[in-house]
mmCIF file of C-alpha atoms and ligand atoms in Angstrom:
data_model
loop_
_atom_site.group_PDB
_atom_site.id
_atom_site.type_symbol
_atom_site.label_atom_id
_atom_site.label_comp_id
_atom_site.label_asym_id
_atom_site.label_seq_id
_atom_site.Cartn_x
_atom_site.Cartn_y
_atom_site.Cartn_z
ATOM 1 C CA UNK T 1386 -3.048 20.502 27.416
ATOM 2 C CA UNK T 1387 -1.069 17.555 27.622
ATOM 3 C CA UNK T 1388 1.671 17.456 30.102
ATOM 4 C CA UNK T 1389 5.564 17.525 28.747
ATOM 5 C CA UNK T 1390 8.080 14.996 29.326
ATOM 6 C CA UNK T 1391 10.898 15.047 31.675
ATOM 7 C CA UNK T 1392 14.322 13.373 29.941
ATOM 8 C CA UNK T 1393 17.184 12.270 32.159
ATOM 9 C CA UNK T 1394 20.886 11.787 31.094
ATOM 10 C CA UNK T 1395 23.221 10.587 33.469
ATOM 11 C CA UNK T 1396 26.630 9.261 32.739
ATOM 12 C CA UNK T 1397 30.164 8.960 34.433
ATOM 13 C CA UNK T 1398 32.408 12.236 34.063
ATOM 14 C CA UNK T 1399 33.766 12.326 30.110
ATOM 15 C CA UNK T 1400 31.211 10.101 28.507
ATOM 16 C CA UNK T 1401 29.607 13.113 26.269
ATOM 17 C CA UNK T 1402 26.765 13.485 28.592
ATOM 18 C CA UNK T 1403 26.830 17.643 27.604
ATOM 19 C CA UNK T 1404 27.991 17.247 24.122
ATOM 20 C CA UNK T 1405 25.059 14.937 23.454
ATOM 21 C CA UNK T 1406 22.999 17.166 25.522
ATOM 22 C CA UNK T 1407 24.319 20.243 23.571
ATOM 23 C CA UNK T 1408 23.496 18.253 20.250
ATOM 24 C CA UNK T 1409 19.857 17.678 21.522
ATOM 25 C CA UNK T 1410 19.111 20.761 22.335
ATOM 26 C CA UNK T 1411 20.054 22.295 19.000
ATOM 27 C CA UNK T 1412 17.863 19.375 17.165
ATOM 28 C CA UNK T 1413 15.166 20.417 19.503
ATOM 29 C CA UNK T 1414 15.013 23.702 20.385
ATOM 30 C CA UNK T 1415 11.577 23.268 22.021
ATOM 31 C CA UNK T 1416 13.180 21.334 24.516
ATOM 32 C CA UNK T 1417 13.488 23.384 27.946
ATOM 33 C CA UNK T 1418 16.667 23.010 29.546
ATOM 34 C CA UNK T 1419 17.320 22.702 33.404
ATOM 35 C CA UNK T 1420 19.711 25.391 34.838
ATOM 36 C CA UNK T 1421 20.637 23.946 38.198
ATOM 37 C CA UNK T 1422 21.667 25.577 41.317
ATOM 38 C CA UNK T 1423 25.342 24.718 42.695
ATOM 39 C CA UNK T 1424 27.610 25.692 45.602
ATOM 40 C CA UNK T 1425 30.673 25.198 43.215
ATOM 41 C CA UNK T 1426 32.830 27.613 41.894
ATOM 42 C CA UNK T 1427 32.218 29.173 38.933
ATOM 43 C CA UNK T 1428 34.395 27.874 35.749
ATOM 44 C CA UNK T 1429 36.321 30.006 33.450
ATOM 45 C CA UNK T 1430 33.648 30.934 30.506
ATOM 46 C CA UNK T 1431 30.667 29.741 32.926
ATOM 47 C CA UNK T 1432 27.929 32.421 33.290
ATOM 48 C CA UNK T 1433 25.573 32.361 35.993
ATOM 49 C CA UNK T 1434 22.190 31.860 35.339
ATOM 50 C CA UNK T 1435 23.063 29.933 32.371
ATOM 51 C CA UNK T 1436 25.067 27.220 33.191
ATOM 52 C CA UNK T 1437 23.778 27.075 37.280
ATOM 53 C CA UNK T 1438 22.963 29.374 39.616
ATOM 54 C CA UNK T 1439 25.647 29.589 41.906
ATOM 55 C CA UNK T 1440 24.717 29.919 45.528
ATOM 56 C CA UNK T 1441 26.403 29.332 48.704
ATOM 57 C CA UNK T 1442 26.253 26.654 51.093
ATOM 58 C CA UNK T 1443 23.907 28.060 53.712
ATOM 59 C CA UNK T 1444 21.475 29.351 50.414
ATOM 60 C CA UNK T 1445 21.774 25.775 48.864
ATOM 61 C CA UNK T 1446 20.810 24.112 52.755
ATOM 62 C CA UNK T 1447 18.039 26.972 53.189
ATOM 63 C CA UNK T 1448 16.340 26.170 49.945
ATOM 64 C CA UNK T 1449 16.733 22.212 51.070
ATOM 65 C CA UNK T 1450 14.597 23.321 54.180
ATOM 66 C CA UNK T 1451 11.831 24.827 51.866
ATOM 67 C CA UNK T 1452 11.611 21.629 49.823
ATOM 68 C CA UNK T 1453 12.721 23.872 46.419
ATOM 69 C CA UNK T 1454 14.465 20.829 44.991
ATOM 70 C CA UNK T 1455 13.466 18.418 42.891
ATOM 71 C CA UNK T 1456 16.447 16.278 43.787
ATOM 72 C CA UNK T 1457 19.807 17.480 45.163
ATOM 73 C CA UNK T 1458 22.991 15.580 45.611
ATOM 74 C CA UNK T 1459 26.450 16.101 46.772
ATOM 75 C CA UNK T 1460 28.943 15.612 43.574
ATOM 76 C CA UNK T 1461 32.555 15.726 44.491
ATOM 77 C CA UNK T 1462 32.255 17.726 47.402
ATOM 78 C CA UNK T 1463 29.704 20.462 46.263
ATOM 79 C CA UNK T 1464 26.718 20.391 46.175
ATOM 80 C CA UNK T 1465 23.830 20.147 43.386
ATOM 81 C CA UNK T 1466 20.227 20.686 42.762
ATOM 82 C CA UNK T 1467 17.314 20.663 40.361
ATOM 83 C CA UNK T 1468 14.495 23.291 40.809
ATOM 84 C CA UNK T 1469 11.504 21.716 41.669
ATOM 85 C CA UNK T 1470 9.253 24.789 40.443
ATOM 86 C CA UNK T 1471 10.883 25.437 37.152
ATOM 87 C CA UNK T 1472 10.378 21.561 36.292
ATOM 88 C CA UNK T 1473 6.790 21.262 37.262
ATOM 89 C CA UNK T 1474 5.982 24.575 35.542
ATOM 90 C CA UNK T 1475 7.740 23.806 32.599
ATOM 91 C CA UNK T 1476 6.058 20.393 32.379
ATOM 92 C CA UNK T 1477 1.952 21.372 33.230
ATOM 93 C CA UNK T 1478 2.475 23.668 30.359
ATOM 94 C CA UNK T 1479 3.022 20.783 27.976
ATOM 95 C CA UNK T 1480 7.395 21.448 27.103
ATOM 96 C CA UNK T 1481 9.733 18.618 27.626
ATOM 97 C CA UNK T 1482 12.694 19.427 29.825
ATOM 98 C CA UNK T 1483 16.110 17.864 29.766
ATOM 99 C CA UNK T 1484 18.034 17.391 32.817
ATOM 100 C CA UNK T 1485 21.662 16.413 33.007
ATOM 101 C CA UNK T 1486 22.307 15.137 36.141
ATOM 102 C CA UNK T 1487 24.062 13.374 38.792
ATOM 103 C CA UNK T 1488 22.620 9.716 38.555
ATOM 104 C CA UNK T 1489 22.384 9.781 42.669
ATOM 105 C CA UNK T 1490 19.255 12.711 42.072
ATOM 106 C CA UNK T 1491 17.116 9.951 39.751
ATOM 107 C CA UNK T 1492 15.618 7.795 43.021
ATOM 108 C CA UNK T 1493 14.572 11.412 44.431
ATOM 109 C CA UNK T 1494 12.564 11.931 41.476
ATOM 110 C CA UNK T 1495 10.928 8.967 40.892
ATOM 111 C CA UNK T 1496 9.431 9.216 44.736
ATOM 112 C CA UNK T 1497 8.451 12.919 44.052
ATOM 113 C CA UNK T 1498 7.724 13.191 39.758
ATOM 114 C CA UNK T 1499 4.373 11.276 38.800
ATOM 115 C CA UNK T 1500 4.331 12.902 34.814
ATOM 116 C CA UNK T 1501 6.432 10.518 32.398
ATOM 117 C CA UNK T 1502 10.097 10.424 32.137
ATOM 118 C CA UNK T 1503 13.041 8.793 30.193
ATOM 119 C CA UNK T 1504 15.962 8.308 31.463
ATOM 120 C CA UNK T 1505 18.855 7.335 29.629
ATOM 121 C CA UNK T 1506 22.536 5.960 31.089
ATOM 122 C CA UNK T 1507 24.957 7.292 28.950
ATOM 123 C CA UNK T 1508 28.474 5.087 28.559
ATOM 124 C CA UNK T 1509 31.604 5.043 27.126
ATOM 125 C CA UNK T 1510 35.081 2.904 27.877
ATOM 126 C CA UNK T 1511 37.325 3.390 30.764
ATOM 127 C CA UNK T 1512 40.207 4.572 28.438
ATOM 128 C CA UNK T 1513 37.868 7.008 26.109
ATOM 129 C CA UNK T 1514 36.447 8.312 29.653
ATOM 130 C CA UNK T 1515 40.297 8.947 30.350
ATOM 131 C CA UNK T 1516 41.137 10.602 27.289
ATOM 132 C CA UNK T 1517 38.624 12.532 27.166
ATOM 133 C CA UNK T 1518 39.102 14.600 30.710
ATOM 134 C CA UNK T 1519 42.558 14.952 29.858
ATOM 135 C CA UNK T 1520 41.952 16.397 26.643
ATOM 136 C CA UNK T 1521 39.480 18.803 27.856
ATOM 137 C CA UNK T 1522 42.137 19.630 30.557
ATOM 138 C CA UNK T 1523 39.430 20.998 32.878
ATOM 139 C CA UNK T 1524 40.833 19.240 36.545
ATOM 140 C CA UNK T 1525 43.669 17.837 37.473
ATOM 141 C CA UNK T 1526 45.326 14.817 37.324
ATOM 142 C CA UNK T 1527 43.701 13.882 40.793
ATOM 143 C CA UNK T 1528 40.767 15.289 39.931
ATOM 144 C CA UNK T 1529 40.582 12.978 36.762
ATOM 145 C CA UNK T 1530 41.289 10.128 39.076
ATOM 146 C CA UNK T 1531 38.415 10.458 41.334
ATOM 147 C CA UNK T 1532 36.649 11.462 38.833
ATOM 148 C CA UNK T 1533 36.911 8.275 36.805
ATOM 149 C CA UNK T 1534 36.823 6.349 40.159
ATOM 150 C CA UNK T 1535 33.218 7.658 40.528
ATOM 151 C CA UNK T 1536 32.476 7.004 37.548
ATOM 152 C CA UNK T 1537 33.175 3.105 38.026
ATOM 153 C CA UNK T 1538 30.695 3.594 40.617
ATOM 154 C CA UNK T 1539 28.489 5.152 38.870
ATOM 155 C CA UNK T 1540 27.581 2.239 36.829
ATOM 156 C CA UNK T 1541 25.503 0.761 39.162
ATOM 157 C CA UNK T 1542 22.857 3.321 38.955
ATOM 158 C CA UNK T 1543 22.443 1.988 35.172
ATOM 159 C CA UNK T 1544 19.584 -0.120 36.641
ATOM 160 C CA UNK T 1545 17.230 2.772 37.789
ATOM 161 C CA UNK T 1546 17.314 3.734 33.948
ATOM 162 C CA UNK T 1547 15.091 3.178 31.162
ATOM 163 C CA UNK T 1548 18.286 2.847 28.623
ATOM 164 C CA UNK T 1549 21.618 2.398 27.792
ATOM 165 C CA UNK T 1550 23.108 4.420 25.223
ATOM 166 C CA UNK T 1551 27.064 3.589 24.992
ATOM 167 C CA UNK T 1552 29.083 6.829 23.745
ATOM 168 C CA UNK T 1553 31.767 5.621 21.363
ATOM 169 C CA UNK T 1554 30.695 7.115 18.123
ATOM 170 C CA UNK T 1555 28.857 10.626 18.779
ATOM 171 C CA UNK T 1556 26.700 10.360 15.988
ATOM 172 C CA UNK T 1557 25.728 6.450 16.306
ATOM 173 C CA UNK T 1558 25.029 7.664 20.343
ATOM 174 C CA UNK T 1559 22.946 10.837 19.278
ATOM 175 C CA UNK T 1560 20.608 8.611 16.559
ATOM 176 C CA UNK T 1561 19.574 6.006 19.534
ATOM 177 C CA UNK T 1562 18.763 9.112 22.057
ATOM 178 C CA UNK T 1563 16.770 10.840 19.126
ATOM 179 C CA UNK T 1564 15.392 7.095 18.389
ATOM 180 C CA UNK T 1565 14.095 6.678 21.706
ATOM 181 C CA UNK T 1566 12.868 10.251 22.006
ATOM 182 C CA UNK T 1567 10.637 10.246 18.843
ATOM 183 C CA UNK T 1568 9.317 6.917 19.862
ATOM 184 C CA UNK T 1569 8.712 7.554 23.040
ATOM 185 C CA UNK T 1570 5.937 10.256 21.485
ATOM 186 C CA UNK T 1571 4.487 8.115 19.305
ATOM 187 C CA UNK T 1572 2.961 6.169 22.133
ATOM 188 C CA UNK T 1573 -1.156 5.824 21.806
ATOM 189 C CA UNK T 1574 -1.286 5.449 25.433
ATOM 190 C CA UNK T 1575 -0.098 9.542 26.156
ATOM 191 C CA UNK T 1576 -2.074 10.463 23.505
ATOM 192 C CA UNK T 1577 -5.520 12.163 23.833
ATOM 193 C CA UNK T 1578 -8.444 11.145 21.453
ATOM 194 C CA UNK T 1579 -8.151 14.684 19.628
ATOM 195 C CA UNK T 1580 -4.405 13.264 18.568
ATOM 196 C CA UNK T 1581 -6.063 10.531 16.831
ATOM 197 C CA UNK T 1582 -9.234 10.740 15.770
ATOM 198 C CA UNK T 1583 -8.056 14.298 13.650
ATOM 199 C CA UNK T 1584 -6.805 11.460 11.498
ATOM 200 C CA UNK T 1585 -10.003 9.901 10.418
ATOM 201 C CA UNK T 1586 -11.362 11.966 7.490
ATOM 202 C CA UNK T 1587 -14.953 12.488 6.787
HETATM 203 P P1 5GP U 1337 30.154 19.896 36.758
HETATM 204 O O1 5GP U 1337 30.643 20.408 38.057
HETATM 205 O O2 5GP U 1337 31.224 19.196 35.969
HETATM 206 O O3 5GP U 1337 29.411 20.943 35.957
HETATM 207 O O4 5GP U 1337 29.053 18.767 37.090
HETATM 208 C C1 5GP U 1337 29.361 17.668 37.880
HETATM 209 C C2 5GP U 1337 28.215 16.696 37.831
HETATM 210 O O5 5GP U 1337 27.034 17.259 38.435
HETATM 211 C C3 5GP U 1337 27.776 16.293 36.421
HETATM 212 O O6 5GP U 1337 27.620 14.878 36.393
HETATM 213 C C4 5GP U 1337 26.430 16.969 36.267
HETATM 214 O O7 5GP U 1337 25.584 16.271 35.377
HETATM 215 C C5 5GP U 1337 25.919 16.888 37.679
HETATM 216 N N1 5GP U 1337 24.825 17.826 37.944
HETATM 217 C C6 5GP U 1337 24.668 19.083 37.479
HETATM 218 N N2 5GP U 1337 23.545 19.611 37.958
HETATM 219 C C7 5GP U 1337 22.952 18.678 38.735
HETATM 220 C C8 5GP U 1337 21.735 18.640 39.504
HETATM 221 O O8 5GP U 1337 20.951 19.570 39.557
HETATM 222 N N3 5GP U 1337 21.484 17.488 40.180
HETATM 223 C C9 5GP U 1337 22.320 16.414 40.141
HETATM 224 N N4 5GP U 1337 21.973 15.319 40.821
HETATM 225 N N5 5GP U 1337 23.465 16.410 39.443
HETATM 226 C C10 5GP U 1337 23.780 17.540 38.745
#
């Protein structure tokens, strides 16, 4: 069976990183999705298991010592991390995954993931990043600040990406991410000769 592929988005805080994510997923059921494992606190209409696991510090450190992520990183002060197990099981039995993540966690998986990936930057303007956290009136006004501070810092880690999708229309950002999704499995070169050759009639 042919191995699945792993998808990255990344993106500063309010660029539509979930929503596109959400809008993905429902195009593609098929796709597995990532539940990560966080020491934050749980959010209002959160559910464990669902949206993360949520663990403690000294659980999150202990499964650090067993090598059980991926990638982890710290993300304004808590902490964050992909299951190594779930992706590599989900990926020798041929699904594609989706992880939305941290853009600090993409080096770790490049030195540990060999299968294929696509990662894709996700951006929007300064003042849309703005109005959008204060609209979904999740953190404070602080919060928001540091938030979008990251974020300018975030940009950066554009260059360990594969593309650059920038987030002002929904729709026009959802077409290029489906674009380079269906492309990306029409490749001959991840194809086996079964894929092909069914195609040549007798
Ligand atoms: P939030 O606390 O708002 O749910 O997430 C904060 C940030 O953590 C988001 O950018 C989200 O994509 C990122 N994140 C969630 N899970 C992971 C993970 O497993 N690894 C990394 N590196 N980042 C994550």
């Amino acid at each position: 069976m042919k191995d699945g592929t792993l998808l990255i988005f990344s993106a500063p805080s309010g660029a539509g990183k979930t929503t596109l994510a959400k809008m993905f997923m429902e195009k593609y059921p098929n796709i597995q999705d990532s539940v990560s494992y966080t020491t934050r606190a749980i959010r209002g209409v959160e559910v464990d298991g669902r949206d993360y696991f949520f663990v403690d510090t000294d659980k999150f450190n202990k499964m650090i010592s067993a090598g059980d992520f991926l990638e982890y990183a710290t993300i304004h002060g808590n902490l964050y991390g992909t299951s190594f197990k779930f992706i590599e099981n989900s990926i020798k039995s041929g699904k594609d995954v989706l992880l939305v993540i941290d853009p600090q966690g993409v080096s770790q998986i490049m030195d540990r993931f060999a299968g294929r990936t696509i990662k894709i930057f996700i951006v929007a303007k300064i003042d849309e990043l703005r109005r959008r956290l204060v609209n979904r009136a999740e953190e404070s006004i602080d919060e928001i600040n540091t938030r979008l501070e990251n974020g300018k810092k975030e940009i950066c880690f554009a260059c360990d990406y594969d593309y650059l999708v920038v987030n002002d229309k929904l729709e026009d950002a959802f077409n290029k991410i489906e674009a380079v999704y269906l492309a990306e499995n029409l490749k001959i070169k991840y194809m086996n000769d079964d894929d092909i050759y069914k195609y040549v009639g007798e």
